[in-house]
JSON list of C-alpha atoms in Angstrom, two decimals:
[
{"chain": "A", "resi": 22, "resn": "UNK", "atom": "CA", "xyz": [19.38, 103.65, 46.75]},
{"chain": "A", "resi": 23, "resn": "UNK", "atom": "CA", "xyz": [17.68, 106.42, 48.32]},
{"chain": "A", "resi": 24, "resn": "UNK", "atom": "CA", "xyz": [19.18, 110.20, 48.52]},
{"chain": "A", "resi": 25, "resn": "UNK", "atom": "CA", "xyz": [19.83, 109.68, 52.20]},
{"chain": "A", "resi": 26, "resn": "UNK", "atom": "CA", "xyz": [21.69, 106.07, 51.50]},
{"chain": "A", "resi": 27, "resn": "UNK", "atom": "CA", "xyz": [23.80, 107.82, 48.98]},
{"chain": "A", "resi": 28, "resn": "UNK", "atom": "CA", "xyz": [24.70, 110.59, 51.01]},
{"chain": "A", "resi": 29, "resn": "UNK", "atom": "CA", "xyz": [25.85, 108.35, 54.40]},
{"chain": "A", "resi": 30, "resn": "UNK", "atom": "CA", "xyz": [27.58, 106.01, 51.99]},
{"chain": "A", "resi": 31, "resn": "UNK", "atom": "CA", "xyz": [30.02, 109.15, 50.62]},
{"chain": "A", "resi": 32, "resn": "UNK", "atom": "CA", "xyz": [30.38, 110.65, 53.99]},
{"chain": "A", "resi": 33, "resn": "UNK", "atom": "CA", "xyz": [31.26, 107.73, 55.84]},
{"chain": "A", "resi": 34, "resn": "UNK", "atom": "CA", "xyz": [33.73, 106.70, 52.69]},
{"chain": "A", "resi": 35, "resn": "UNK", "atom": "CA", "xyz": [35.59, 110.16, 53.44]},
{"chain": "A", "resi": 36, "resn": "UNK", "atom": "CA", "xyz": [35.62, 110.38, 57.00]},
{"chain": "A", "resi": 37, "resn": "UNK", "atom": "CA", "xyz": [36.93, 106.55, 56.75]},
{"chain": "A", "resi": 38, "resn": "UNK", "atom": "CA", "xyz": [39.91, 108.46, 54.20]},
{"chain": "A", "resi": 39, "resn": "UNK", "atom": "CA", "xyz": [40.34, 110.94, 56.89]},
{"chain": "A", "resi": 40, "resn": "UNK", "atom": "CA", "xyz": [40.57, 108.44, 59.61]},
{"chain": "A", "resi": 41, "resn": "UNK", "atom": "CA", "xyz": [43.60, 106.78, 57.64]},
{"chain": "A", "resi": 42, "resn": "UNK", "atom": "CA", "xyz": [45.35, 109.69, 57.02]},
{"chain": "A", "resi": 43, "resn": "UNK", "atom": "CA", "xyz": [44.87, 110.67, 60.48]},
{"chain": "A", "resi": 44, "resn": "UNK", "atom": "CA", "xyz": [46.33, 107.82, 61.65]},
{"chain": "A", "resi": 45, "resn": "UNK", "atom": "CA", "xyz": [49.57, 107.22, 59.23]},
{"chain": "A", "resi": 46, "resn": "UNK", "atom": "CA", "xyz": [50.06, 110.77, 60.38]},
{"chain": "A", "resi": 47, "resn": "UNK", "atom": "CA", "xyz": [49.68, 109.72, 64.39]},
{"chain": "A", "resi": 48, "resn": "UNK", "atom": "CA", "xyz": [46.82, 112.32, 64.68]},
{"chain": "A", "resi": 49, "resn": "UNK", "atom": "CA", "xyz": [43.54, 112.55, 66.24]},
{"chain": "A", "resi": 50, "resn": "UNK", "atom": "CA", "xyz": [41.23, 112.22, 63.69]},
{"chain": "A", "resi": 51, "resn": "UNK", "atom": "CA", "xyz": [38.72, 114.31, 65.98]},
{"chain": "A", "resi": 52, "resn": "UNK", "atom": "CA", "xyz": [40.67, 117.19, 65.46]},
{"chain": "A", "resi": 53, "resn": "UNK", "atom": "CA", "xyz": [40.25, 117.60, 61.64]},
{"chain": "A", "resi": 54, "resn": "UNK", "atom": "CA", "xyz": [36.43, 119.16, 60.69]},
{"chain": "A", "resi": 55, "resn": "UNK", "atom": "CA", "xyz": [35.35, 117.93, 57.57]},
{"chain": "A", "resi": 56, "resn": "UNK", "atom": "CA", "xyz": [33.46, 121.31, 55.32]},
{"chain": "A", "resi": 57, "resn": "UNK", "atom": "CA", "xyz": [31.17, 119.95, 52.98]},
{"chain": "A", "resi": 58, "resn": "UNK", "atom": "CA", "xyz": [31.27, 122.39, 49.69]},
{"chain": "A", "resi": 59, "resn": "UNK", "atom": "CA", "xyz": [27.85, 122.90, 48.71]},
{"chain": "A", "resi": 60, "resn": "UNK", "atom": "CA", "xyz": [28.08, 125.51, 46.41]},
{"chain": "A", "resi": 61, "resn": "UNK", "atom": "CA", "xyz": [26.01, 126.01, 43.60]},
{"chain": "A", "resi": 62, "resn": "UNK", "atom": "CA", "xyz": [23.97, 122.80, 45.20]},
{"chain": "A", "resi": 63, "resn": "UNK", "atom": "CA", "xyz": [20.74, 123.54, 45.88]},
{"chain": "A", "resi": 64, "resn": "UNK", "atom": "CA", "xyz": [19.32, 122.93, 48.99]},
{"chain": "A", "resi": 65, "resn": "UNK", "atom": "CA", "xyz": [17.36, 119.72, 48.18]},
{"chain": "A", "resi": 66, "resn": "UNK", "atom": "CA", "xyz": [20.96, 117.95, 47.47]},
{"chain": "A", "resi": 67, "resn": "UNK", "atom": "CA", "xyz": [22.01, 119.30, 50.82]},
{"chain": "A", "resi": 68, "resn": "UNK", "atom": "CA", "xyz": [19.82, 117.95, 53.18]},
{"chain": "A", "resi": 69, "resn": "UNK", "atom": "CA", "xyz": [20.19, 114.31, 51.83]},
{"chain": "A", "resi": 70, "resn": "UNK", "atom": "CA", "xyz": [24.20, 115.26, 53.49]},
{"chain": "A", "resi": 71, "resn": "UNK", "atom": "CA", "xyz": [22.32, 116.81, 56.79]},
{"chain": "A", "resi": 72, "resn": "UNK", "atom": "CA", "xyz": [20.08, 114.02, 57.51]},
{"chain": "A", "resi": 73, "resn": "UNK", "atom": "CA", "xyz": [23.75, 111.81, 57.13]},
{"chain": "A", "resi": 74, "resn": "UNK", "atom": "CA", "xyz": [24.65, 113.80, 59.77]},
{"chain": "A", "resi": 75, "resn": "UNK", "atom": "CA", "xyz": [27.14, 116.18, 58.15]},
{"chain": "A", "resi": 76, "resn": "UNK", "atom": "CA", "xyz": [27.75, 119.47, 60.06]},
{"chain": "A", "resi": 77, "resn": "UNK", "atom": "CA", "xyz": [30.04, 122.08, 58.47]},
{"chain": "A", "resi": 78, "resn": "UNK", "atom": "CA", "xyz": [29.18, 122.72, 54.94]},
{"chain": "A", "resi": 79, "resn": "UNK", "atom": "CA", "xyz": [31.15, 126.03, 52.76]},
{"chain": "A", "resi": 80, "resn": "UNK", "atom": "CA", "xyz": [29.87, 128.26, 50.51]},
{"chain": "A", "resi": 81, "resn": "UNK", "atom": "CA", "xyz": [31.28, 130.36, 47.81]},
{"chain": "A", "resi": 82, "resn": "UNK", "atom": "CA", "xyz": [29.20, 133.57, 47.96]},
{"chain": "A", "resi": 83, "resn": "UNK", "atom": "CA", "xyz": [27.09, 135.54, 50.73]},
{"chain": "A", "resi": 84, "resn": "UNK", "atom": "CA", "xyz": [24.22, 135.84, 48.08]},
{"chain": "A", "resi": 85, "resn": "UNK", "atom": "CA", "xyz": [24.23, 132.71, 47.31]},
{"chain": "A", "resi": 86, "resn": "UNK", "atom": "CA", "xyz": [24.15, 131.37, 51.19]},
{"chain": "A", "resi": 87, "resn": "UNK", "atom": "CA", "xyz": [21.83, 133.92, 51.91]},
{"chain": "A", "resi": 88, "resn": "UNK", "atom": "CA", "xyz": [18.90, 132.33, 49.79]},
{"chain": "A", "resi": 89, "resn": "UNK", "atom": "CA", "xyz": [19.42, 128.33, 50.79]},
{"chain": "A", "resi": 90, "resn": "UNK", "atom": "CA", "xyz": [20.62, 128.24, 54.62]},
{"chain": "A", "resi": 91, "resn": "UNK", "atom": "CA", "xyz": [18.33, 130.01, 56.69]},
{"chain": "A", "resi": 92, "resn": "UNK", "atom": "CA", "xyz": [15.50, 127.12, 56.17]},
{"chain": "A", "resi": 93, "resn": "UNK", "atom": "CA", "xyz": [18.24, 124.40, 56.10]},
{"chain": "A", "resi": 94, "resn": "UNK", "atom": "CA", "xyz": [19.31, 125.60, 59.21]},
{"chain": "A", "resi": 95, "resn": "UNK", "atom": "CA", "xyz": [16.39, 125.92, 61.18]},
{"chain": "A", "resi": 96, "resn": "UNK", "atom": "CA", "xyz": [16.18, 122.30, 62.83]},
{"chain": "A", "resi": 97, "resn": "UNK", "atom": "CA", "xyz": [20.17, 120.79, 63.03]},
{"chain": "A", "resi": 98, "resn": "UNK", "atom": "CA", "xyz": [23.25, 122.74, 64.71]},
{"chain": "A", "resi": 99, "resn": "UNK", "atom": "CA", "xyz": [25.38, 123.29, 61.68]},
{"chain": "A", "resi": 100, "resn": "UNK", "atom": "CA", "xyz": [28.65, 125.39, 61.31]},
{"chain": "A", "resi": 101, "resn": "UNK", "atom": "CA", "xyz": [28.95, 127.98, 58.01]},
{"chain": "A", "resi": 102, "resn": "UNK", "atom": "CA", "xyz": [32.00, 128.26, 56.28]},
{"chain": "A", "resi": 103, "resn": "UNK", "atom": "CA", "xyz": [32.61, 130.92, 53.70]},
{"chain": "A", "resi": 104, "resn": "UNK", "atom": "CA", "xyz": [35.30, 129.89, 51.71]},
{"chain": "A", "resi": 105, "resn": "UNK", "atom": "CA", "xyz": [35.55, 131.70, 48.45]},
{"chain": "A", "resi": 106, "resn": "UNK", "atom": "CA", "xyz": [36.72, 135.38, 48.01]},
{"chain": "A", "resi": 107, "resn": "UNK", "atom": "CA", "xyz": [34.55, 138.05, 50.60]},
{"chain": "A", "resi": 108, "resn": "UNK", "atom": "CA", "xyz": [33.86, 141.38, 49.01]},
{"chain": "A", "resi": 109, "resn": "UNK", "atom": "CA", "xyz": [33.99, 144.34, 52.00]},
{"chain": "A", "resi": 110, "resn": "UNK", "atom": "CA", "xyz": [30.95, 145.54, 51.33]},
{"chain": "A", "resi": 111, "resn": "UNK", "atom": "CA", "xyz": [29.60, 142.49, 52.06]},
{"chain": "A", "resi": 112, "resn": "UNK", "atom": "CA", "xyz": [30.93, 141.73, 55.43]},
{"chain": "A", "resi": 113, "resn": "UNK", "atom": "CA", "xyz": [28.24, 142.77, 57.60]},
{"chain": "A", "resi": 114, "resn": "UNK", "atom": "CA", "xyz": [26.17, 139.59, 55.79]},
{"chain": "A", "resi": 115, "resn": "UNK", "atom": "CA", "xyz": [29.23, 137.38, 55.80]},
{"chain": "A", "resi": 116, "resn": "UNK", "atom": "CA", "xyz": [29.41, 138.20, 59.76]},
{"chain": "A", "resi": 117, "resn": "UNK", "atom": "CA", "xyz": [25.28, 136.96, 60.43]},
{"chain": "A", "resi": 118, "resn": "UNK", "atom": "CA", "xyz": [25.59, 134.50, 58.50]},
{"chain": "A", "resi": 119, "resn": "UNK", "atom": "CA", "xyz": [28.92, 132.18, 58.48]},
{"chain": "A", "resi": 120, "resn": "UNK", "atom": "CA", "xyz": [30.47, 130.59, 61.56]},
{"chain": "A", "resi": 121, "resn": "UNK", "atom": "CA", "xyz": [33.65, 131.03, 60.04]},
{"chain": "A", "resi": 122, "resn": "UNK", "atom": "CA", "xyz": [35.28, 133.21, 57.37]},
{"chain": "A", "resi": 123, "resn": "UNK", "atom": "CA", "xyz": [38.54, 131.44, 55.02]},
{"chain": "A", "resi": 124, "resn": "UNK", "atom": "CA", "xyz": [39.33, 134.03, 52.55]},
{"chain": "A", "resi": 125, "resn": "UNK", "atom": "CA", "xyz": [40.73, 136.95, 55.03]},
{"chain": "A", "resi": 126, "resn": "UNK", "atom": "CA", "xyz": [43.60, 138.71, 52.61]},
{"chain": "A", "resi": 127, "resn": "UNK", "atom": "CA", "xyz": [43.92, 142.33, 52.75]},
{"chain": "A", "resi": 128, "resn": "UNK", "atom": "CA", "xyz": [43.25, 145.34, 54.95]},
{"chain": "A", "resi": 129, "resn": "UNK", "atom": "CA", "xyz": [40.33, 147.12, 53.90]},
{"chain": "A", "resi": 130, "resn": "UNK", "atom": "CA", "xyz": [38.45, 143.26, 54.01]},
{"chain": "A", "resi": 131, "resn": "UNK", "atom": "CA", "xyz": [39.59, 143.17, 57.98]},
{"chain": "A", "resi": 132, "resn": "UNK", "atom": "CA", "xyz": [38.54, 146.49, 58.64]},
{"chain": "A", "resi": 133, "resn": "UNK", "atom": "CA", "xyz": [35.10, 145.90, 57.65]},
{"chain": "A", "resi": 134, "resn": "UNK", "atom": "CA", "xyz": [34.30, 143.01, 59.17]},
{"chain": "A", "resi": 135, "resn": "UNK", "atom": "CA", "xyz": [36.21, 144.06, 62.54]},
{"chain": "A", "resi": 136, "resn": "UNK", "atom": "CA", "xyz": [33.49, 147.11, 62.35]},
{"chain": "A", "resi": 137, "resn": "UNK", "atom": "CA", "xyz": [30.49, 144.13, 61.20]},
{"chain": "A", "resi": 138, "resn": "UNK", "atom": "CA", "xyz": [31.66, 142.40, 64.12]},
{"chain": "A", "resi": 139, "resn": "UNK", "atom": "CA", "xyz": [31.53, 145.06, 66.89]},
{"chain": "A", "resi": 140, "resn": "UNK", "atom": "CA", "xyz": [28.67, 145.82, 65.55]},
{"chain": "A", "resi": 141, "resn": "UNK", "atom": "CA", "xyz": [26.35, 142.26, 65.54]},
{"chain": "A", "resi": 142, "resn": "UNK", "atom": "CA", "xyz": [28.26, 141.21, 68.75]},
{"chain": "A", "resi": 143, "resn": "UNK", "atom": "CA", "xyz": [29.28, 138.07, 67.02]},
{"chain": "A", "resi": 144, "resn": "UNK", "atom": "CA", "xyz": [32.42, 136.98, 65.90]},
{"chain": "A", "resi": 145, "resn": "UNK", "atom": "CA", "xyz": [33.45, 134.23, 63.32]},
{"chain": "A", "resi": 146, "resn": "UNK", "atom": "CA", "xyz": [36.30, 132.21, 63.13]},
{"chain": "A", "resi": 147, "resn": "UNK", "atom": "CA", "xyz": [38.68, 133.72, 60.45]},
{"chain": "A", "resi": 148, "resn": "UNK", "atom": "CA", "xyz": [41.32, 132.57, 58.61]},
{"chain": "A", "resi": 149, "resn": "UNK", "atom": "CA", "xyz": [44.02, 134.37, 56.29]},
{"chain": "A", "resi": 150, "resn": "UNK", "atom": "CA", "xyz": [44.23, 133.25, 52.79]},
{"chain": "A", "resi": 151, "resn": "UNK", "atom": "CA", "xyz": [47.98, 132.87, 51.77]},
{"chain": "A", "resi": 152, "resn": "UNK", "atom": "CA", "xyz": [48.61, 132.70, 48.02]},
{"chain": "A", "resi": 153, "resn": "UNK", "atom": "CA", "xyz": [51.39, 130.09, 47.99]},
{"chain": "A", "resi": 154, "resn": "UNK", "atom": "CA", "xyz": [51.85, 129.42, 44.62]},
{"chain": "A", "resi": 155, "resn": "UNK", "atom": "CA", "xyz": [51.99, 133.22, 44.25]},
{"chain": "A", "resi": 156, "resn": "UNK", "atom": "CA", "xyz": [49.30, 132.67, 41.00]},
{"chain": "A", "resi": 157, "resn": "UNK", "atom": "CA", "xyz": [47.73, 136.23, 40.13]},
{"chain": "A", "resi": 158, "resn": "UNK", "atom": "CA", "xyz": [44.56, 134.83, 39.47]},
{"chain": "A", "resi": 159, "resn": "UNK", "atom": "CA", "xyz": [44.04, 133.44, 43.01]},
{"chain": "A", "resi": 160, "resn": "UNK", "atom": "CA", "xyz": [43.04, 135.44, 46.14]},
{"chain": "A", "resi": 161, "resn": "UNK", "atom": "CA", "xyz": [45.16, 135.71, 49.10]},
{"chain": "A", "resi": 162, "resn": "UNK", "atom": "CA", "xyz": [47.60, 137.24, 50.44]},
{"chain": "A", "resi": 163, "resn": "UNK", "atom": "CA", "xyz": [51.64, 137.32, 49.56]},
{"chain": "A", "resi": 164, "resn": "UNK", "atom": "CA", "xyz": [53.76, 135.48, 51.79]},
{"chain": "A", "resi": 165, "resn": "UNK", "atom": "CA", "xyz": [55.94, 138.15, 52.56]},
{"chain": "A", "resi": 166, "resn": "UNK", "atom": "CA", "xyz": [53.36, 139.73, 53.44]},
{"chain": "A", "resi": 167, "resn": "UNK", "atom": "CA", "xyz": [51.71, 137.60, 55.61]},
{"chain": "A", "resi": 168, "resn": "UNK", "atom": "CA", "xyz": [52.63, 138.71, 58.70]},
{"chain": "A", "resi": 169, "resn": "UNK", "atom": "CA", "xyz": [51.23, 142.51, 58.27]},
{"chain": "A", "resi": 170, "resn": "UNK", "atom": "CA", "xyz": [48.30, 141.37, 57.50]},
{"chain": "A", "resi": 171, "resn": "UNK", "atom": "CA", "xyz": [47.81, 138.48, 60.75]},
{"chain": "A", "resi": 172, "resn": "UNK", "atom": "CA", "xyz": [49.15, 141.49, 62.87]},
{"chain": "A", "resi": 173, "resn": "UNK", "atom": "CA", "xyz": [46.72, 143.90, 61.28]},
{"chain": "A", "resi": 174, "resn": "UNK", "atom": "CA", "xyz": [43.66, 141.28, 61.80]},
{"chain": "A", "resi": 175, "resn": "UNK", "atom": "CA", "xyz": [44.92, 140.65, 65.35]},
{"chain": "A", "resi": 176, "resn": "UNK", "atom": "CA", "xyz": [45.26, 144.04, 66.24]},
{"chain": "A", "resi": 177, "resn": "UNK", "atom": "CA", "xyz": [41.81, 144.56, 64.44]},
{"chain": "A", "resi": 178, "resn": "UNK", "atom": "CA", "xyz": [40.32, 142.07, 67.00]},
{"chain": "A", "resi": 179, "resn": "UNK", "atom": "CA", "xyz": [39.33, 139.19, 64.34]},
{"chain": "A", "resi": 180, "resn": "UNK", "atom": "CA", "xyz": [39.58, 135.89, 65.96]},
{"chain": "A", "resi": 181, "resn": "UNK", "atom": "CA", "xyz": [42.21, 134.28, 63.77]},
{"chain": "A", "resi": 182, "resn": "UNK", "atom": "CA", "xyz": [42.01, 130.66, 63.88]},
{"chain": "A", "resi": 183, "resn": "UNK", "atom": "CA", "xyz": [44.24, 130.19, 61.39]},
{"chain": "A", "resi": 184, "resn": "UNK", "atom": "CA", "xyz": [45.60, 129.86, 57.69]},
{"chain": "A", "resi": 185, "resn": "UNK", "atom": "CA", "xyz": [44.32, 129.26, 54.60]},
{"chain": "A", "resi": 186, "resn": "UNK", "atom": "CA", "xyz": [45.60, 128.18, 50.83]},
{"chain": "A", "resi": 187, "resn": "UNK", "atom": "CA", "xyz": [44.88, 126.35, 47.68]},
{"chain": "A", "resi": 188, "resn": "UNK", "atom": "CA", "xyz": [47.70, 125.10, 46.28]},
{"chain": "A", "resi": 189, "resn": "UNK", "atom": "CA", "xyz": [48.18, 125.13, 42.28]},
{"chain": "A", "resi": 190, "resn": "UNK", "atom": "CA", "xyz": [46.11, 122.91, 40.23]},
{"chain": "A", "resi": 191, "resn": "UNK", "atom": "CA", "xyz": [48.09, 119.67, 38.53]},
{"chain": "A", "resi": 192, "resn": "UNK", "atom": "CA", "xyz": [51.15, 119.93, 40.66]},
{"chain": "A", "resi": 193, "resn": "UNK", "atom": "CA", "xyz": [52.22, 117.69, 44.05]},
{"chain": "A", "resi": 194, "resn": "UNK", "atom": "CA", "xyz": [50.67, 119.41, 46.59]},
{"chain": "A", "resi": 195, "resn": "UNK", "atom": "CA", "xyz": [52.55, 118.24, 49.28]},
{"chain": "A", "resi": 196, "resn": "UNK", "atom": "CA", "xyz": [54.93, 120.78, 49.65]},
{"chain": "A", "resi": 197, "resn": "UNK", "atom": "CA", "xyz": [52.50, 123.58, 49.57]},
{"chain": "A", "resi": 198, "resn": "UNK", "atom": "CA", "xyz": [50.73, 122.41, 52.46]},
{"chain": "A", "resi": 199, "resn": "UNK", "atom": "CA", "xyz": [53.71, 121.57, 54.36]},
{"chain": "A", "resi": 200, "resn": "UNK", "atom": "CA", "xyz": [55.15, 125.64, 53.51]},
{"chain": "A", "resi": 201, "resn": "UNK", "atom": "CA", "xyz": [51.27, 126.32, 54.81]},
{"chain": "A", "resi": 202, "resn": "UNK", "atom": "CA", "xyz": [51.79, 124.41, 58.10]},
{"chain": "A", "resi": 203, "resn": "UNK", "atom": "CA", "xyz": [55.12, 125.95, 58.45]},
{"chain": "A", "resi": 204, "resn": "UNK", "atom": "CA", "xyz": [54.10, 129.77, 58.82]},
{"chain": "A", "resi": 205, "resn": "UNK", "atom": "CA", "xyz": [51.12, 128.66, 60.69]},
{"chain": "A", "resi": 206, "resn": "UNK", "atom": "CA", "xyz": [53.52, 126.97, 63.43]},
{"chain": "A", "resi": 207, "resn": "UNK", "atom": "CA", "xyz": [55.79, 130.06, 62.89]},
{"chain": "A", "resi": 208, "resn": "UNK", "atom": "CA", "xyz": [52.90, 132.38, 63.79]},
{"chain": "A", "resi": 209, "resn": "UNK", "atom": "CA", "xyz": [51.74, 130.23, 66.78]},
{"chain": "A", "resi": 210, "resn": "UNK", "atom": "CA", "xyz": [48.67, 129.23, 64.67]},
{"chain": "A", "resi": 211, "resn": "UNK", "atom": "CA", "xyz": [46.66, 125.81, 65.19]},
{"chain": "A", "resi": 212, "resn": "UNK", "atom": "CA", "xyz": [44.48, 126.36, 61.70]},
{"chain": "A", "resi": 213, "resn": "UNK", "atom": "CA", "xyz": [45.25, 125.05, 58.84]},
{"chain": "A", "resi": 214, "resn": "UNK", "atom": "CA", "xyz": [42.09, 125.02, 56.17]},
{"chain": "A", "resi": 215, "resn": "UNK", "atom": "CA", "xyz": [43.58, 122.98, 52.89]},
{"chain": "A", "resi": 216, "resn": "UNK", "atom": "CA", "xyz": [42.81, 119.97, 51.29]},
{"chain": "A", "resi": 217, "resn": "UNK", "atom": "CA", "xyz": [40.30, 119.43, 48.69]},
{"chain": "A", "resi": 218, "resn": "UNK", "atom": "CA", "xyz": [38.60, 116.37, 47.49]},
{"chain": "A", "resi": 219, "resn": "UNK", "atom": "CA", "xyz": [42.00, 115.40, 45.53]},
{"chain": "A", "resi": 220, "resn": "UNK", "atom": "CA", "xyz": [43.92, 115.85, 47.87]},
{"chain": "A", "resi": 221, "resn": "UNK", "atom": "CA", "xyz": [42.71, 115.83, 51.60]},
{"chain": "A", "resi": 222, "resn": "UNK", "atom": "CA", "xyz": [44.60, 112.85, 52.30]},
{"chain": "A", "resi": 223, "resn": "UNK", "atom": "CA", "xyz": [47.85, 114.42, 51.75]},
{"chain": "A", "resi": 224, "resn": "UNK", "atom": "CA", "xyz": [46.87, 117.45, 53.73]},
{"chain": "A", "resi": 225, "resn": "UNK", "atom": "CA", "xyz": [45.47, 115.69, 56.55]},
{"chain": "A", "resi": 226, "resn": "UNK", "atom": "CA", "xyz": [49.27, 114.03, 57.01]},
{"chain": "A", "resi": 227, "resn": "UNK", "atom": "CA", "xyz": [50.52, 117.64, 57.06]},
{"chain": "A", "resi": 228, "resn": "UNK", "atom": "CA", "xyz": [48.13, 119.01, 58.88]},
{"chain": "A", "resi": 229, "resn": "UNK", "atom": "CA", "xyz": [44.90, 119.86, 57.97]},
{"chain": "A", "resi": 230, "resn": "UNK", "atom": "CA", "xyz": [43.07, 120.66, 60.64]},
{"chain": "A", "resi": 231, "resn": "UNK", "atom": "CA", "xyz": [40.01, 121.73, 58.14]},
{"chain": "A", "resi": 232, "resn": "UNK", "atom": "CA", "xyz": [39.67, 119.93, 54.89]},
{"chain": "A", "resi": 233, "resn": "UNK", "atom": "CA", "xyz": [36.72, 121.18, 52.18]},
{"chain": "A", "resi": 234, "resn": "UNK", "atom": "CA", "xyz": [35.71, 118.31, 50.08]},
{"chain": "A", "resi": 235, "resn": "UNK", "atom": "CA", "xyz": [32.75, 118.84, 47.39]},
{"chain": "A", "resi": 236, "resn": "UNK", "atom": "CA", "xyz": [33.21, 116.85, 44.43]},
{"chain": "A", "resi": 237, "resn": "UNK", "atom": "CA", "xyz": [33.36, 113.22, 46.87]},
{"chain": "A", "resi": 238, "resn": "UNK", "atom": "CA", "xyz": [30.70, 114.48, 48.77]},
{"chain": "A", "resi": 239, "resn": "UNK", "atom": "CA", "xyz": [27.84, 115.57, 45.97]},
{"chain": "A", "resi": 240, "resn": "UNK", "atom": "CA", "xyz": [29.59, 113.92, 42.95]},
{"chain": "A", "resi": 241, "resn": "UNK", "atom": "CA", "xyz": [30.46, 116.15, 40.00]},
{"chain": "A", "resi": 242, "resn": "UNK", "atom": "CA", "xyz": [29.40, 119.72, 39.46]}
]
């Protein structure tokens, strides 16, 4: 089986998952985007995924990105994710590069790229990390303080699309992405980005409007 043949087989597995989920959930499966995580993959195990006719892929780290996309994206229309933790002095990259931005969680990271916006005249999606398992080693911010922060990016100018978290590992998720969708709907948010490839399912029935699957997509790391 070719590269190609193995990529369309995974993808059209998943979006088949998503589809099911969508439905026990009565939702329109057209309304969940499916981010393909292709870090550390190099960019010869990526295009197998773009010729399959995968869009959205996320990435971990602006250097990283910075070295693989630019050729990749020079024929398809793809959308850029940058899901792992942003450093501010990085923002003006993060801004030219990704389409949309998951880990927004503190002040000094939405100043920056409110000023990298203004200045490239483009403006990414963003979404504010929440840590809701409140787990010191994660990024995010607290859930108390939560709204600061969305009223901080708003009055910033960010286009917040909405919310992001990953719950603990090796617990029921469910009730981490239901707390999730809960302060989105509270802060008149359509976003939610959660759901990995363990557990997409269950966050597409509470939901997800933005799932990032890696592992089911490019097998194991």
């Amino acid at each position: 089986m070719s590269d190609i043949d193995t990529a369309s087989r995974r993808l059209a597995d998943i979006r088949a998952r998503i589809d099911h989920a969508a439905a026990l959930a009565d939702r329109d499966p057209a309304a969940i985007e499916l981010i393909a995580i292709s870090k550390t993959k190099p960019a010869e195990a990526i295009a197998p995924l773009i010729a399959a006719g995968q869009i959205g892929f996320g990435e971990n780290r602006v250097q990283e990105a910075e070295t693989k996309w630019p050729a990749l994206r020079e024929g398809p229309s793809l959308r850029l994710h940058l899901v792992g933790q942003l450093q501010s002095n990085k923002a003006k990259e993060a801004v030219a590069l990704f389409d949309a931005i998951h880990s927004v969680d503190r002040p000094s990271l939405i100043e920056a790229l409110a000023k990298a916006m203004d200045g490239a005249g483009r403006r990414p999606d963003c979404f504010i990390q929440v840590n809701i398992g409140a787990e010191e080693q994660k990024g995010g911010c607290a859930i108390d303080e939560l709204p600061a922060i969305l009223a901080r990016a708003r009055d910033a100018g960010l286009p917040v699309a909405g919310l992001m978290a990953v719950p603990p590992a090796d617990v029921e998720p469910a009730p981490y992405f239901a707390l999730l969708a809960k302060l989105a709907k509270r802060h008149g948010l359509a976003g939610l980005s959660m759901g990995m490839s363990g557990d997409f399912e269950t966050a597409v029935m509470l939901g997800a409007t933005h799932v990032r699957v890696g592992t089911a997509l490019f097998g194991p790391r």
